[in-house]
Amino acid sequence: MPSPADVSQNGNVRHVEAAPAPSLFEIEDDLARLLERPRQVNIERKRSFDERSFSEMSMTHSPPRQAYKNLENSSRVFDNMVGVYSPGRWSGIHTPRSTFGFEPHPIIGEAWEALRRSIVNFREQPVGTIAAIDNSAEELNYDQVFVRDFVPSALAFLMNGEPEIVKNFLLKTLRLQSREKKIDQFKLGDGVMPASFKVLHDPVRNYETITADFGESAIGRVAPVDSGFWWIILLRAYTKSTGDTSLAEMPECQRGIRLILEMCLSEGFDTFPTLLCADGCSMIDRRMGVYGYPIEIQALFFMALRCALLLLKPDEEGRQCSDAIIKRLHALSFHMRSYFWLDIKQLNDIYRYKTEEYSHTAVNKFNVMPDSLPEWVFDFMPSRGGYFIGNVSPAHMDFRWFCLGNCIAILSSLATPEQASAIMDLLESRWQELVGEMPLKICYPAMEGHEWRIVTGCDPKNTSWSYHNGGTWPVLLWLLTAAAIKTGRPQIARRAIELAESRLLKDSWPEYYDGKLGRFIGKQARKFQTWSIAGYLVARMMLEDPSHLGMIALEEDKQMKPTMKRSASWTC
């Protein structure tokens, strides 16, 4: 790698677009100057830089950038709500009364103070927030900036009119992506984003550097599949919130998007459009039996593809990537809506499956044995409602409910409007099981006994109703709130937020809670967990100003025909 002095002699950052290879991230000084440039806000672009039907794009082959001007506003949910967001409108502490009469809560100020304490600076520029500030426990890697953990923090800052830290984070992680990544002499793909990074200060030289973890230091040594997806989603949120398209249009950002997607869109032996993953590659970063095609990764994959379609420039490389995205989106939406969806009708169909079917006309396409249906799912499934199950692969269906995947399915419009409504029906019907006394169960139900020993490898942290195994995670509050607003049910979010407000500050913002109802602070939970704090703030600000939803939600693709027939649970 050339030295900063060598690179600066070869050209200025202003000319980087004409350079044959990326050069911006070779020098820190030019990066700092770039971050100090005035933001150029294009108001017209801000209104229209959003949901375009990938089916329409596929049919017309019109350049995505040209088509942005013809788009409608993002969601009909906003029609009768507060007007267009303007940076700095909400202070987060002195917040006006919301559209729903939602009074400001006294813990909001405490939450903002705690969030600001978690900010990490690199060479006098804010670049992220650390995972937790809990001086009573061993730090481990909680003193690092995690890509997935920073997302709710980033959304809070964007909603509060403070985009600088988000821009810095996006650029810094993009620079880390360009580093060579090896684990035990095995090189990872060029597009892999780090799980986390840490700022190191040399007091002797008075010099700061950044070290990244791509999985080589993680428990289980698993690279994060979701980091790249979250990075693309956050880049779109930044662009949507600020109206500043210059960041996404940088050659380095365009290349970063393509590198992430090239790994995921490559053709191989897999006969499914879903993405094959290992255990521990997402928020559930320990062995929990989610290997294969977990719903969380598939929903994030779908959302990242749709966001990338909006961000890619219509040059030759961008068009090739967009064509591949469009094809994958069609196949992925069909597969997920057809085979991952479960409601009372589909459950009854599986219950009556025949096995060993061979031909294109087979109904039981994955040869799932009806005897593998768990007993709990029959009582859990209400007559009105449904959800995307945890996993589908040959002879295997994981019927567990996973919160993040189902919420992202709603926000990305992977779920049809009928399916999104059914998911919220299920949440209301099974409130005690999925919410209880503290929002929100990461998955349901927990594994116990022999199943826990086999699937988790006797993991003492993932005992029943704890941590990833049926534990309760306050950070999921922002996802529930976003999904509730998008489906026109803000009262669900309000009810959950009020539950969280009764305990979060008093309990010092825990990482997670234990027990079937979420009554107990997690046995190994860190206090002052940053994404618990940020998740609450984002939920609050979205409920106060629902137009914020536009930066994280995508409009339904009206050109896509639902592949599922309406069942009784959708029409009751």
Coordinates of N, CA, C and O in Angstrom, one line a residue, residues 8-135:
S8 N -0.8 11.5 -2.2 CA -1.2 12.9 -2.3 C -0.5 13.6 -3.4 O -0.9 14.6 -4.0
Q9 N 0.7 13.1 -3.8 CA 1.4 13.6 -4.9 C 0.8 13.2 -6.3 O 1.0 13.9 -7.3
N10 N 0.0 12.1 -6.3 CA -0.6 11.6 -7.5 C -1.9 12.3 -7.9 O -2.3 12.2 -9.0
G11 N -2.5 13.0 -7.0 CA -3.7 13.7 -7.4 C -4.5 14.1 -6.2 O -4.3 13.7 -5.1
N12 N -5.5 14.9 -6.4 CA -6.4 15.5 -5.3 C -7.6 14.6 -5.3 O -8.0 14.0 -6.2
V13 N -8.3 14.7 -4.1 CA -9.5 13.9 -3.9 C -10.6 14.3 -5.0 O -11.4 13.6 -5.4
R14 N -10.5 15.6 -5.4 CA -11.5 16.1 -6.3 C -11.4 15.4 -7.7 O -12.4 15.3 -8.4
H15 N -10.3 14.8 -8.0 CA -10.1 14.1 -9.3 C -10.2 12.6 -9.1 O -9.9 11.9 -10.1
V16 N -10.6 12.1 -8.0 CA -10.6 10.6 -7.8 C -11.5 9.9 -8.7 O -11.2 8.8 -9.1
E17 N -12.6 10.6 -9.2 CA -13.5 9.9 -10.1 C -12.9 9.5 -11.4 O -13.3 8.6 -12.1
A18 N -11.9 10.3 -11.8 CA -11.3 10.0 -13.1 C -10.1 9.0 -13.0 O -9.6 8.6 -14.0
A19 N -9.8 8.7 -11.7 CA -8.7 7.8 -11.5 C -9.1 6.4 -11.9 O -10.2 6.0 -11.8
P20 N -8.1 5.6 -12.4 CA -8.5 4.2 -12.8 C -8.8 3.3 -11.7 O -9.4 2.3 -11.8
A21 N -8.3 3.6 -10.5 CA -8.5 2.7 -9.3 C -8.8 3.6 -8.1 O -8.4 4.7 -8.0
P22 N -9.6 3.1 -7.1 CA -9.9 3.9 -5.9 C -8.6 4.4 -5.2 O -7.7 3.6 -5.0
S23 N -8.6 5.7 -4.8 CA -7.5 6.2 -4.1 C -7.8 7.0 -2.9 O -6.9 7.3 -2.1
L24 N -9.1 7.3 -2.7 CA -9.5 8.1 -1.6 C -9.1 7.6 -0.2 O -8.6 8.3 0.6
F25 N -9.2 6.3 -0.1 CA -9.0 5.7 1.3 C -7.6 5.3 1.5 O -7.3 4.6 2.5
E26 N -6.7 5.8 0.7 CA -5.3 5.5 0.9 C -4.7 6.6 1.8 O -3.6 6.5 2.3
I27 N -5.4 7.7 2.0 CA -4.9 8.8 2.8 C -5.9 9.3 3.8 O -7.0 9.5 3.5
E28 N -5.4 9.5 5.0 CA -6.3 10.0 6.1 C -6.6 11.5 6.0 O -7.7 12.0 6.3
D29 N -5.6 12.3 5.6 CA -5.7 13.7 5.5 C -6.8 14.1 4.5 O -7.6 15.0 4.7
D30 N -6.7 13.5 3.3 CA -7.7 13.8 2.3 C -9.1 13.4 2.7 O -10.1 14.0 2.4
L31 N -9.2 12.2 3.5 CA -10.5 11.8 4.0 C -11.0 12.8 4.9 O -12.2 13.1 4.9
A32 N -10.2 13.4 5.8 CA -10.7 14.4 6.8 C -11.2 15.6 6.0 O -12.2 16.2 6.4
R33 N -10.5 16.0 5.0 CA -10.9 17.2 4.2 C -12.2 16.9 3.5 O -13.1 17.7 3.4
L34 N -12.4 15.6 3.0 CA -13.6 15.3 2.4 C -14.8 15.4 3.3 O -15.9 15.9 3.0
L35 N -14.6 14.9 4.6 CA -15.7 15.0 5.6 C -16.1 16.4 5.9 O -17.2 16.6 6.4
E36 N -15.2 17.3 5.8 CA -15.4 18.7 6.1 C -16.1 19.5 5.0 O -16.5 20.6 5.2
R37 N -16.3 18.9 3.8 CA -16.9 19.6 2.7 C -18.4 19.9 3.1 O -19.1 19.1 3.7
P38 N -18.9 21.0 2.6 CA -20.3 21.3 2.9 C -21.2 20.3 2.3 O -21.0 19.8 1.2
R39 N -22.3 20.0 2.9 CA -23.3 19.0 2.4 C -24.1 19.7 1.4 O -24.6 20.8 1.5
Q40 N -24.3 19.0 0.2 CA -25.1 19.5 -0.8 C -26.4 18.8 -0.8 O -26.5 17.6 -1.1
V41 N -27.5 19.5 -0.4 CA -28.8 18.9 -0.3 C -29.6 19.2 -1.5 O -29.9 20.4 -1.8
N42 N -30.1 18.2 -2.2 CA -31.0 18.4 -3.3 C -32.4 18.0 -2.9 O -32.7 16.8 -2.7
I43 N -33.2 19.0 -2.6 CA -34.5 18.8 -2.0 C -35.4 18.0 -3.0 O -36.1 17.1 -2.5
E44 N -35.3 18.2 -4.2 CA -36.2 17.4 -5.2 C -35.8 16.0 -5.1 O -36.6 15.1 -5.1
R45 N -34.4 15.7 -5.0 CA -34.0 14.3 -5.0 C -34.4 13.7 -3.7 O -34.7 12.5 -3.7
K46 N -34.4 14.5 -2.6 CA -34.8 13.9 -1.3 C -36.2 13.4 -1.4 O -36.6 12.4 -0.8
R47 N -37.1 14.1 -2.1 CA -38.5 13.7 -2.2 C -38.7 12.5 -3.0 O -39.6 11.7 -2.8
S48 N -37.8 12.3 -4.0 CA -38.0 11.2 -4.9 C -37.1 10.1 -4.9 O -37.3 9.1 -5.5
F49 N -36.0 10.2 -4.1 CA -34.9 9.2 -4.1 C -35.5 8.0 -3.2 O -35.2 7.9 -2.1
D50 N -36.4 7.2 -3.8 CA -37.0 6.2 -3.0 C -37.5 5.0 -3.8 O -36.8 4.6 -4.8
E51 N -38.7 4.6 -3.5 CA -39.1 3.3 -4.0 C -39.5 3.3 -5.5 O -40.4 3.9 -5.9
R52 N -38.7 2.5 -6.2 CA -39.0 2.3 -7.6 C -39.2 0.8 -7.8 O -38.5 0.0 -7.3
S53 N -40.3 0.4 -8.6 CA -40.5 -1.0 -8.8 C -39.5 -1.6 -9.6 O -39.2 -1.2 -10.7
F54 N -38.8 -2.7 -9.1 CA -37.8 -3.3 -9.9 C -38.4 -4.1 -11.0 O -37.7 -4.3 -12.1
S55 N -39.7 -4.4 -10.9 CA -40.4 -5.0 -12.1 C -40.5 -4.0 -13.2 O -40.3 -4.3 -14.4
E56 N -40.9 -2.8 -12.8 CA -41.0 -1.7 -13.8 C -39.7 -1.4 -14.5 O -39.6 -1.2 -15.7
M57 N -38.6 -1.4 -13.7 CA -37.3 -1.2 -14.2 C -36.9 -2.3 -15.2 O -36.3 -2.0 -16.2
S58 N -37.2 -3.5 -14.8 CA -36.9 -4.6 -15.7 C -37.6 -4.5 -17.0 O -37.1 -4.9 -18.1
M59 N -38.9 -4.0 -17.0 CA -39.7 -4.0 -18.2 C -39.3 -2.8 -19.1 O -39.3 -2.9 -20.3
T60 N -39.0 -1.7 -18.5 CA -38.7 -0.5 -19.3 C -37.3 -0.3 -19.6 O -36.9 0.4 -20.5
H61 N -36.4 -0.9 -18.8 CA -34.9 -0.7 -18.9 C -34.5 0.8 -18.9 O -33.5 1.2 -19.5
S62 N -35.3 1.6 -18.2 CA -34.9 3.0 -18.1 C -33.9 3.2 -17.0 O -33.9 2.5 -16.0
P63 N -33.0 4.2 -17.2 CA -31.9 4.4 -16.2 C -32.5 4.7 -14.8 O -33.4 5.6 -14.8
P64 N -32.1 4.1 -13.8 CA -32.7 4.3 -12.4 C -32.6 5.8 -12.1 O -33.6 6.3 -11.5
R65 N -31.5 6.5 -12.3 CA -31.4 7.9 -11.9 C -32.5 8.8 -12.6 O -33.1 9.7 -12.0
Q66 N -32.7 8.5 -13.9 CA -33.7 9.3 -14.6 C -35.1 9.1 -14.1 O -35.9 10.0 -14.1
A67 N -35.3 7.9 -13.7 CA -36.7 7.5 -13.2 C -37.0 8.0 -11.9 O -38.2 8.0 -11.5
Y68 N -36.1 8.4 -11.1 CA -36.4 8.9 -9.7 C -37.4 10.0 -9.7 O -38.2 10.2 -8.8
K69 N -37.3 10.9 -10.7 CA -38.1 12.1 -10.7 C -39.6 11.8 -10.8 O -40.5 12.6 -10.6
N70 N -39.9 10.6 -11.3 CA -41.3 10.2 -11.6 C -41.9 9.4 -10.4 O -43.0 8.9 -10.6
L71 N -41.2 9.3 -9.3 CA -41.7 8.4 -8.3 C -42.6 9.2 -7.3 O -42.6 10.4 -7.2
E72 N -43.5 8.4 -6.7 CA -44.4 9.0 -5.7 C -43.8 9.0 -4.4 O -42.7 8.4 -4.2
N73 N -44.4 9.6 -3.4 CA -43.8 9.6 -2.1 C -43.8 8.2 -1.5 O -44.6 7.3 -2.0
S74 N -43.0 8.0 -0.5 CA -42.6 6.6 -0.1 C -43.8 5.8 0.4 O -44.0 4.6 0.0
S75 N -44.6 6.2 1.3 CA -45.6 5.3 1.8 C -46.9 6.0 2.1 O -47.0 7.1 2.6
R76 N -48.0 5.3 1.8 CA -49.3 5.9 2.1 C -49.6 6.1 3.5 O -50.5 6.9 3.9
V77 N -48.8 5.5 4.4 CA -48.9 5.7 5.8 C -48.7 7.2 6.2 O -49.3 7.7 7.1
F78 N -47.9 7.9 5.4 CA -47.6 9.3 5.7 C -48.7 10.3 5.3 O -48.6 11.4 5.6
D79 N -49.7 9.8 4.5 CA -50.6 10.8 3.9 C -51.3 11.7 4.9 O -51.5 12.9 4.7
N80 N -51.6 11.1 6.1 CA -52.3 11.9 7.1 C -51.5 12.2 8.3 O -52.0 12.5 9.4
M81 N -50.2 12.2 8.1 CA -49.3 12.4 9.2 C -48.4 13.7 9.1 O -48.7 14.5 8.2
V82 N -47.5 13.8 9.9 CA -46.7 15.0 10.0 C -45.9 15.2 8.7 O -45.6 14.2 8.0
G83 N -45.6 16.4 8.3 CA -45.0 16.8 7.0 C -43.6 16.3 6.9 O -43.0 15.6 7.8
V84 N -42.9 16.8 5.9 CA -41.5 16.3 5.5 C -40.6 16.7 6.7 O -40.6 17.8 7.2
Y85 N -39.7 15.8 7.0 CA -38.7 16.0 8.0 C -37.6 17.0 7.6 O -37.2 17.0 6.5
S86 N -37.3 17.8 8.5 CA -36.2 18.7 8.3 C -35.1 18.6 9.4 O -35.5 18.5 10.5
P87 N -33.8 18.5 9.0 CA -32.8 18.3 10.0 C -32.9 19.3 11.2 O -33.1 20.5 10.9
G88 N -32.8 18.8 12.4 CA -32.7 19.7 13.5 C -34.1 20.0 14.1 O -34.3 20.8 15.0
R89 N -35.2 19.5 13.4 CA -36.5 19.8 13.8 C -36.8 19.3 15.2 O -37.5 19.9 16.0
W90 N -36.3 18.1 15.5 CA -36.5 17.5 16.8 C -35.2 17.5 17.6 O -34.2 17.1 17.1
S91 N -35.3 17.9 18.8 CA -34.1 18.0 19.7 C -33.8 16.6 20.4 O -32.7 16.4 20.8
G92 N -34.9 15.8 20.5 CA -34.7 14.6 21.2 C -35.0 14.7 22.7 O -35.3 13.8 23.4
I93 N -34.8 15.9 23.2 CA -35.0 16.2 24.6 C -36.3 17.0 24.8 O -37.2 16.7 25.5
H94 N -36.3 18.2 24.1 CA -37.5 19.0 24.1 C -38.3 18.7 22.8 O -38.3 19.4 21.9
T95 N -39.0 17.6 22.9 CA -39.8 17.1 21.7 C -41.2 17.6 21.8 O -41.9 17.4 22.8
P96 N -41.8 18.1 20.7 CA -43.2 18.5 20.7 C -44.1 17.3 20.8 O -43.7 16.2 20.7
R97 N -45.3 17.6 21.2 CA -46.3 16.5 21.3 C -46.4 15.8 19.9 O -46.4 16.4 18.9
S98 N -46.5 14.5 19.9 CA -46.6 13.8 18.7 C -48.0 13.8 18.1 O -48.9 14.3 18.7
T99 N -48.1 13.3 16.8 CA -49.3 13.3 16.1 C -50.3 12.4 16.9 O -51.5 12.6 16.8
F100 N -49.8 11.4 17.7 CA -50.7 10.5 18.4 C -50.9 11.0 19.8 O -51.4 10.2 20.6
G101 N -50.6 12.2 20.2 CA -50.7 12.6 21.5 C -49.8 11.9 22.5 O -50.1 11.7 23.6
F102 N -48.6 11.6 22.0 CA -47.6 10.8 22.8 C -46.7 11.8 23.5 O -45.9 12.5 22.9
E103 N -46.9 11.9 24.8 CA -46.2 12.9 25.6 C -44.7 12.6 25.8 O -44.4 11.4 25.9
P104 N -43.8 13.6 25.7 CA -42.4 13.3 26.0 C -42.2 12.6 27.3 O -42.9 13.0 28.3
H105 N -41.3 11.7 27.4 CA -41.0 11.0 28.7 C -39.7 11.5 29.3 O -38.7 11.9 28.6
P106 N -39.7 11.7 30.6 CA -38.5 12.2 31.2 C -37.2 11.4 31.0 O -36.1 12.0 31.2
I107 N -37.3 10.2 30.6 CA -36.0 9.4 30.4 C -35.4 9.7 29.0 O -34.2 9.3 28.8
I108 N -36.0 10.5 28.2 CA -35.5 10.8 26.9 C -34.1 11.5 27.0 O -33.1 11.2 26.3
G109 N -34.1 12.5 27.9 CA -32.9 13.3 28.1 C -31.8 12.4 28.6 O -30.6 12.5 28.2
E110 N -32.1 11.5 29.5 CA -31.1 10.6 30.1 C -30.6 9.6 29.0 O -29.4 9.3 28.9
A111 N -31.5 9.2 28.1 CA -31.1 8.4 27.0 C -30.1 9.1 26.0 O -29.1 8.5 25.6
W112 N -30.4 10.3 25.7 CA -29.5 11.1 24.8 C -28.1 11.3 25.4 O -27.1 11.2 24.8
E113 N -28.1 11.6 26.7 CA -26.8 11.7 27.4 C -26.0 10.5 27.4 O -24.8 10.5 27.1
A114 N -26.7 9.3 27.6 CA -26.0 8.0 27.6 C -25.5 7.7 26.2 O -24.4 7.2 26.0
L115 N -26.3 8.0 25.2 CA -25.9 7.7 23.8 C -24.7 8.5 23.4 O -23.7 8.0 22.8
R116 N -24.6 9.8 23.8 CA -23.5 10.6 23.5 C -22.2 10.2 24.2 O -21.1 10.4 23.7
R117 N -22.4 9.6 25.4 CA -21.2 9.1 26.1 C -20.5 8.0 25.3 O -19.3 7.7 25.5
S118 N -21.3 7.3 24.5 CA -20.8 6.1 23.8 C -20.1 6.5 22.5 O -19.5 5.6 21.8
I119 N -20.1 7.7 22.1 CA -19.5 8.1 20.8 C -18.0 7.9 20.8 O -17.3 8.2 21.8
V120 N -17.5 7.4 19.7 CA -16.0 7.1 19.5 C -15.5 8.1 18.5 O -16.1 8.3 17.4
N121 N -14.4 8.7 18.8 CA -13.8 9.7 17.8 C -12.5 9.1 17.3 O -11.8 8.3 18.0
F122 N -12.2 9.4 16.0 CA -11.0 9.0 15.4 C -10.4 10.2 14.7 O -11.0 10.8 13.8
R123 N -9.3 10.7 15.3 CA -8.6 11.9 14.8 C -9.6 13.0 14.8 O -9.7 13.7 13.8
E124 N -10.2 13.2 15.9 CA -11.1 14.3 16.2 C -12.4 14.3 15.4 O -13.1 15.3 15.3
Q125 N -12.7 13.2 14.8 CA -14.0 13.0 14.0 C -14.8 11.9 14.6 O -14.3 10.8 14.9
P126 N -16.1 12.1 14.9 CA -16.9 11.0 15.5 C -17.1 9.9 14.4 O -17.5 10.3 13.2
V127 N -16.9 8.7 14.7 CA -17.0 7.6 13.7 C -17.9 6.5 14.1 O -18.0 5.5 13.4
G128 N -18.5 6.6 15.3 CA -19.4 5.5 15.7 C -19.7 5.5 17.2 O -19.3 6.5 17.9
T129 N -20.4 4.5 17.7 CA -20.6 4.3 19.1 C -20.2 3.0 19.6 O -20.4 2.0 18.8
I130 N -19.6 2.9 20.7 CA -19.2 1.5 21.2 C -20.4 0.8 21.7 O -21.5 1.3 22.0
A131 N -20.3 -0.5 21.8 CA -21.4 -1.4 22.1 C -22.0 -1.2 23.5 O -23.2 -1.2 23.6
A132 N -21.2 -0.9 24.5 CA -21.7 -0.7 25.8 C -20.7 0.0 26.7 O -19.4 -0.1 26.4
I133 N -21.2 0.7 27.7 CA -20.3 1.3 28.7 C -20.7 0.8 30.0 O -21.5 1.3 30.7
D134 N -20.1 -0.4 30.3 CA -20.4 -1.1 31.6 C -19.1 -1.3 32.3 O -18.4 -2.3 32.0
N135 N -18.8 -0.4 33.2 CA -17.5 -0.6 33.9 C -17.5 -1.7 35.0 O -16.5 -2.0 35.5

